[in-house]
């Protein structure tokens, strides 16, 4: 367990997190955890946490940090994450979330920050919004 990788990846939208996550999972065999996917899984499984998250989402409200932390803690406690290690994508997003993670005893062994110049991010985002054949947004 001492060499089990616990990785957090952060970066702006279009910074390449998805691509890097795929490469990290392939190289190290860790479990890729997106907070959005974890939320949806809890809702689908109709857990108590999922029901609370669904209430917030149905009301168009942000899911509170404490609920997100509990969902992440629940996911990271599962056997696959304990044995293979994990790659946390999209969390924490704020200082408060990072502090709550630390308080919950969730510690990363590695932190990857993807820094991409703004002009490249804008270019990539525009590319995501445009139809490659018509050029329409």
Short mmCIF file of C-alpha atoms in Angstrom, two decimals:
data_model
loop_
_atom_site.label_atom_id
_atom_site.label_comp_id
_atom_site.label_asym_id
_atom_site.label_seq_id
_atom_site.Cartn_x
_atom_site.Cartn_y
_atom_site.Cartn_z
CA UNK A 1 0.00 0.00 0.00
CA UNK A 2 2.95 2.36 0.65
CA UNK A 3 3.68 2.60 -3.08
CA UNK A 4 0.02 2.98 -4.09
CA UNK A 5 -0.28 6.17 -6.10
CA UNK A 6 -2.77 8.79 -4.97
CA UNK A 7 -2.79 11.48 -7.65
CA UNK A 8 -4.68 14.75 -8.02
CA UNK A 9 -4.71 16.45 -11.42
CA UNK A 10 -5.72 20.07 -11.90
CA UNK A 11 -5.86 22.50 -14.77
CA UNK A 12 -8.12 24.84 -16.66
CA UNK A 13 -10.77 23.53 -19.05
CA UNK A 14 -9.03 22.45 -22.30
CA UNK A 15 -5.65 22.16 -20.56
CA UNK A 16 -5.42 18.48 -21.49
CA UNK A 17 -6.55 16.85 -18.25
CA UNK A 18 -8.56 14.20 -20.08
CA UNK A 19 -5.61 13.20 -22.24
CA UNK A 20 -3.20 13.16 -19.30
CA UNK A 21 -5.66 11.15 -17.18
CA UNK A 22 -5.82 8.48 -19.87
CA UNK A 23 -2.01 8.29 -20.00
CA UNK A 24 -1.66 8.17 -16.20
CA UNK A 25 -4.28 5.40 -15.90
CA UNK A 26 -2.56 3.43 -18.68
CA UNK A 27 0.92 3.80 -17.17
CA UNK A 28 0.14 3.29 -13.48
CA UNK A 29 -3.14 1.33 -13.48
CA UNK A 30 -4.79 3.69 -10.99
CA UNK A 31 -8.57 4.23 -10.78
CA UNK A 32 -9.67 7.44 -12.53
CA UNK A 33 -12.23 9.30 -10.44
CA UNK A 34 -14.09 12.29 -11.80
CA UNK A 35 -16.21 14.01 -9.17
CA UNK A 36 -19.01 14.37 -11.72
CA UNK A 37 -18.95 10.63 -12.41
CA UNK A 38 -18.84 9.86 -8.67
CA UNK A 39 -21.86 12.12 -8.10
CA UNK A 40 -23.83 10.51 -10.91
CA UNK A 41 -22.95 7.02 -9.62
CA UNK A 42 -24.23 7.88 -6.12
CA UNK A 43 -27.46 9.29 -7.58
CA UNK A 44 -27.92 6.24 -9.82
CA UNK A 45 -27.27 3.86 -6.91
CA UNK A 46 -29.89 5.77 -4.91
CA UNK A 47 -27.63 6.07 -1.88
CA UNK A 48 -28.34 8.53 0.91
CA UNK A 49 -25.54 10.76 -0.39
CA UNK A 50 -26.91 10.42 -3.91
CA UNK A 51 -30.40 11.45 -2.81
CA UNK A 52 -29.01 14.59 -1.15
CA UNK A 53 -26.94 15.42 -4.24
CA UNK A 54 -29.96 14.87 -6.50
CA UNK A 55 -32.01 17.32 -4.44
CA UNK A 56 -29.38 20.00 -5.01
CA UNK A 57 -28.99 19.23 -8.71
CA UNK A 58 -32.75 19.14 -9.31
CA UNK A 59 -33.03 22.55 -7.63
CA UNK A 60 -30.27 23.88 -9.89
CA UNK A 61 -28.02 24.48 -6.87
CA UNK A 62 -24.38 23.61 -6.44
CA UNK A 63 -23.74 20.46 -4.46
CA UNK A 64 -22.22 21.62 -1.14
CA UNK A 65 -18.57 20.93 -0.39
CA UNK A 66 -19.33 18.68 2.59
CA UNK A 67 -21.51 16.45 0.42
CA UNK A 68 -18.89 16.30 -2.35
CA UNK A 69 -16.21 15.46 0.22
CA UNK A 70 -18.34 12.61 1.60
CA UNK A 71 -18.96 11.26 -1.90
CA UNK A 72 -15.23 11.43 -2.71
CA UNK A 73 -14.34 9.80 0.63
CA UNK A 74 -16.84 7.03 -0.03
CA UNK A 75 -15.41 6.38 -3.49
CA UNK A 76 -11.78 6.47 -2.35
CA UNK A 77 -12.56 3.97 0.42
CA UNK A 78 -13.67 1.35 -2.11
CA UNK A 79 -11.40 -1.65 -2.59
CA UNK A 80 -10.26 -0.83 -6.13
CA UNK A 81 -8.98 2.58 -5.04
CA UNK A 82 -7.33 1.10 -1.96
CA UNK A 83 -5.46 -1.57 -3.92
CA UNK A 84 -4.73 0.15 -7.24
CA UNK A 85 -4.45 3.75 -6.12
CA UNK A 86 -6.43 6.64 -7.55
CA UNK A 87 -6.38 9.64 -9.86
CA UNK A 88 -8.73 12.39 -8.70
CA UNK A 89 -9.83 14.66 -11.54
CA UNK A 90 -11.76 17.88 -10.95
CA UNK A 91 -11.41 17.98 -7.19
CA UNK A 92 -10.56 19.90 -5.12
CA UNK A 93 -11.58 23.06 -6.98
CA UNK A 94 -11.32 25.51 -4.09
CA UNK A 95 -9.13 26.13 -1.07
CA UNK A 96 -12.05 25.19 1.16
CA UNK A 97 -12.40 21.84 -0.62
CA UNK A 98 -8.65 21.21 -0.31
CA UNK A 99 -8.79 22.01 3.42
CA UNK A 100 -11.78 19.70 3.87
CA UNK A 101 -9.90 16.93 2.06
CA UNK A 102 -6.91 17.34 4.35
CA UNK A 103 -9.18 17.37 7.40
CA UNK A 104 -10.81 14.16 6.12
CA UNK A 105 -7.38 12.54 5.90
CA UNK A 106 -7.36 12.34 2.10
CA UNK A 107 -3.78 12.94 1.00
CA UNK A 108 -2.31 12.75 -2.45
CA UNK A 109 1.12 11.30 -3.07
CA UNK A 110 1.39 13.33 -6.29
CA UNK A 111 -0.16 16.56 -7.57
CA UNK A 112 -0.14 17.38 -11.28
CA UNK A 113 -0.91 20.95 -12.34
CA UNK A 114 -1.31 21.52 -16.07
CA UNK A 115 -0.39 25.08 -17.02
CA UNK A 116 -1.31 26.17 -20.53
CA UNK A 117 -1.12 29.73 -21.90
CA UNK A 118 -4.50 31.49 -22.11
CA UNK A 119 -4.34 31.96 -25.88
CA UNK A 120 -3.96 28.20 -26.38
CA UNK A 121 -6.84 27.47 -23.98
CA UNK A 122 -9.06 29.90 -25.91
CA UNK A 123 -8.04 28.29 -29.20
CA UNK A 124 -8.81 24.81 -27.86
CA UNK A 125 -12.17 25.90 -26.43
CA UNK A 126 -13.14 27.53 -29.71
CA UNK A 127 -12.20 24.29 -31.47
CA UNK A 128 -14.51 22.36 -29.17
CA UNK A 129 -17.42 24.64 -30.02
CA UNK A 130 -16.98 24.71 -33.79
CA UNK A 131 -18.31 22.23 -36.31
CA UNK A 132 -15.14 21.13 -38.12
CA UNK A 133 -16.97 20.83 -41.44
CA UNK A 134 -19.07 23.99 -41.46
CA UNK A 135 -17.03 26.15 -39.10
CA UNK A 136 -20.24 27.18 -37.34
CA UNK A 137 -20.20 27.61 -33.60
#
